[in-house]
Amino acid sequence: MAKQIIQDINEEKKSIVFKMIEGDLMELYKTFTIIYHVDVLGDKESLITWTLDYEKLKEDTPHPGTLLRPLCSS
C-alpha cells in the first residue's frame, strides 16, 4: 500500500512521475519515485518503460524490483 502524488505530467514526452509520500514503501525507502514513459511504436504498438528512483533507508533493504515479480510472472 502506498499513498502517492502526481509530481509531473509531460504530454509531449508522454511521461508521468509519481512520488510516494506514505505507506508500506516508505517504511523501507527514504524516497521512492516511479516514472512511466510511453514510446509509441506504431498504430497498435507501444512500449512502456518504468523507472524506479529510490533511496534505501538501510543497506540490507531489498531492491524494489522484487516488488514487480508478481506482475511479471506467468
PDB file of C-alpha atoms in Angstrom:
ATOM      1  CA  MET A   1       0.000   0.000   0.000  1.00  0.00           C
ATOM      2  CA  ALA A   2       1.233   3.466  -0.813  1.00  0.00           C
ATOM      3  CA  LYS A   3      -0.078   6.994  -0.938  1.00  0.00           C
ATOM      4  CA  GLN A   4       1.310   8.906  -3.878  1.00  0.00           C
ATOM      5  CA  ILE A   5       1.124  12.252  -5.605  1.00  0.00           C
ATOM      6  CA  ILE A   6       1.490  13.033  -9.276  1.00  0.00           C
ATOM      7  CA  GLN A   7       4.695  15.026  -9.362  1.00  0.00           C
ATOM      8  CA  ASP A   8       4.812  15.698 -13.111  1.00  0.00           C
ATOM      9  CA  ILE A   9       2.862  15.020 -16.317  1.00  0.00           C
ATOM     10  CA  ASN A  10       4.618  15.691 -19.602  1.00  0.00           C
ATOM     11  CA  GLU A  11       2.274  15.127 -22.541  1.00  0.00           C
ATOM     12  CA  GLU A  12       4.940  15.971 -25.115  1.00  0.00           C
ATOM     13  CA  LYS A  13       7.335  13.331 -23.755  1.00  0.00           C
ATOM     14  CA  LYS A  14       4.437  11.004 -22.853  1.00  0.00           C
ATOM     15  CA  SER A  15       5.611  10.571 -19.269  1.00  0.00           C
ATOM     16  CA  ILE A  16       4.182  10.765 -15.781  1.00  0.00           C
ATOM     17  CA  VAL A  17       6.003  10.838 -12.444  1.00  0.00           C
ATOM     18  CA  PHE A  18       4.508   9.517  -9.207  1.00  0.00           C
ATOM     19  CA  LYS A  19       6.140  10.323  -5.862  1.00  0.00           C
ATOM     20  CA  MET A  20       5.339   8.060  -2.928  1.00  0.00           C
ATOM     21  CA  ILE A  21       4.612  10.008   0.247  1.00  0.00           C
ATOM     22  CA  GLU A  22       3.154   7.445   2.690  1.00  0.00           C
ATOM     23  CA  GLY A  23       2.606   3.734   3.125  1.00  0.00           C
ATOM     24  CA  ASP A  24       4.494   0.452   3.218  1.00  0.00           C
ATOM     25  CA  LEU A  25       7.163   1.552   0.736  1.00  0.00           C
ATOM     26  CA  MET A  26       8.120   4.492   2.902  1.00  0.00           C
ATOM     27  CA  GLU A  27       8.956   2.084   5.750  1.00  0.00           C
ATOM     28  CA  LEU A  28      11.769   0.703   3.549  1.00  0.00           C
ATOM     29  CA  TYR A  29      12.836   3.665   1.416  1.00  0.00           C
ATOM     30  CA  LYS A  30      13.707   7.268   2.226  1.00  0.00           C
ATOM     31  CA  THR A  31      12.482   8.382  -1.215  1.00  0.00           C
ATOM     32  CA  PHE A  32      10.601   6.451  -3.875  1.00  0.00           C
ATOM     33  CA  THR A  33       9.521   7.741  -7.283  1.00  0.00           C
ATOM     34  CA  ILE A  34       8.094   5.854 -10.270  1.00  0.00           C
ATOM     35  CA  ILE A  35       8.411   7.278 -13.765  1.00  0.00           C
ATOM     36  CA  TYR A  36       6.302   5.859 -16.596  1.00  0.00           C
ATOM     37  CA  HIS A  37       7.322   6.694 -20.144  1.00  0.00           C
ATOM     38  CA  VAL A  38       5.450   5.599 -23.293  1.00  0.00           C
ATOM     39  CA  ASP A  39       7.116   5.175 -26.685  1.00  0.00           C
ATOM     40  CA  VAL A  40       4.526   4.821 -29.449  1.00  0.00           C
ATOM     41  CA  LEU A  41       5.921   2.305 -31.947  1.00  0.00           C
ATOM     42  CA  GLY A  42       3.028   2.239 -34.389  1.00  0.00           C
ATOM     43  CA  ASP A  43      -0.727   2.429 -34.648  1.00  0.00           C
ATOM     44  CA  LYS A  44      -1.280  -0.546 -32.347  1.00  0.00           C
ATOM     45  CA  GLU A  45       2.038  -0.893 -30.505  1.00  0.00           C
ATOM     46  CA  SER A  46       3.589   0.993 -27.628  1.00  0.00           C
ATOM     47  CA  LEU A  47       6.479   0.355 -25.270  1.00  0.00           C
ATOM     48  CA  ILE A  48       6.133   1.414 -21.631  1.00  0.00           C
ATOM     49  CA  THR A  49       9.257   1.929 -19.553  1.00  0.00           C
ATOM     50  CA  TRP A  50       9.088   2.013 -15.747  1.00  0.00           C
ATOM     51  CA  THR A  51      11.923   3.722 -13.916  1.00  0.00           C
ATOM     52  CA  LEU A  52      12.177   3.309 -10.147  1.00  0.00           C
ATOM     53  CA  ASP A  53      14.150   6.072  -8.434  1.00  0.00           C
ATOM     54  CA  TYR A  54      14.687   5.393  -4.745  1.00  0.00           C
ATOM     55  CA  GLU A  55      16.945   5.751  -1.728  1.00  0.00           C
ATOM     56  CA  LYS A  56      17.090   2.892   0.770  1.00  0.00           C
ATOM     57  CA  LEU A  57      16.706   3.549   4.497  1.00  0.00           C
ATOM     58  CA  LYS A  58      19.016   0.603   5.318  1.00  0.00           C
ATOM     59  CA  GLU A  59      21.780  -1.121   3.375  1.00  0.00           C
ATOM     60  CA  ASP A  60      20.042  -4.524   3.596  1.00  0.00           C
ATOM     61  CA  THR A  61      16.719  -3.241   2.191  1.00  0.00           C
ATOM     62  CA  PRO A  62      15.848  -5.280  -0.928  1.00  0.00           C
ATOM     63  CA  HIS A  63      15.992  -3.812  -4.405  1.00  0.00           C
ATOM     64  CA  PRO A  64      12.459  -2.618  -5.261  1.00  0.00           C
ATOM     65  CA  GLY A  65      12.495  -4.664  -8.468  1.00  0.00           C
ATOM     66  CA  THR A  66      11.457  -7.594  -6.297  1.00  0.00           C
ATOM     67  CA  LEU A  67       8.112  -5.812  -5.918  1.00  0.00           C
ATOM     68  CA  LEU A  68       7.472  -6.221  -9.643  1.00  0.00           C
ATOM     69  CA  ARG A  69       7.913 -10.003  -9.780  1.00  0.00           C
ATOM     70  CA  PRO A  70       4.223 -10.841  -9.204  1.00  0.00           C
ATOM     71  CA  LEU A  71       3.350  -8.598 -12.179  1.00  0.00           C
ATOM     72  CA  CYS A  72       5.908 -10.277 -14.448  1.00  0.00           C
ATOM     73  CA  SER A  73       5.369 -13.938 -13.580  1.00  0.00           C
ATOM     74  CA  SER A  74       3.457 -16.197 -15.923  1.00  0.00           C
TER      75      SER A  74
END
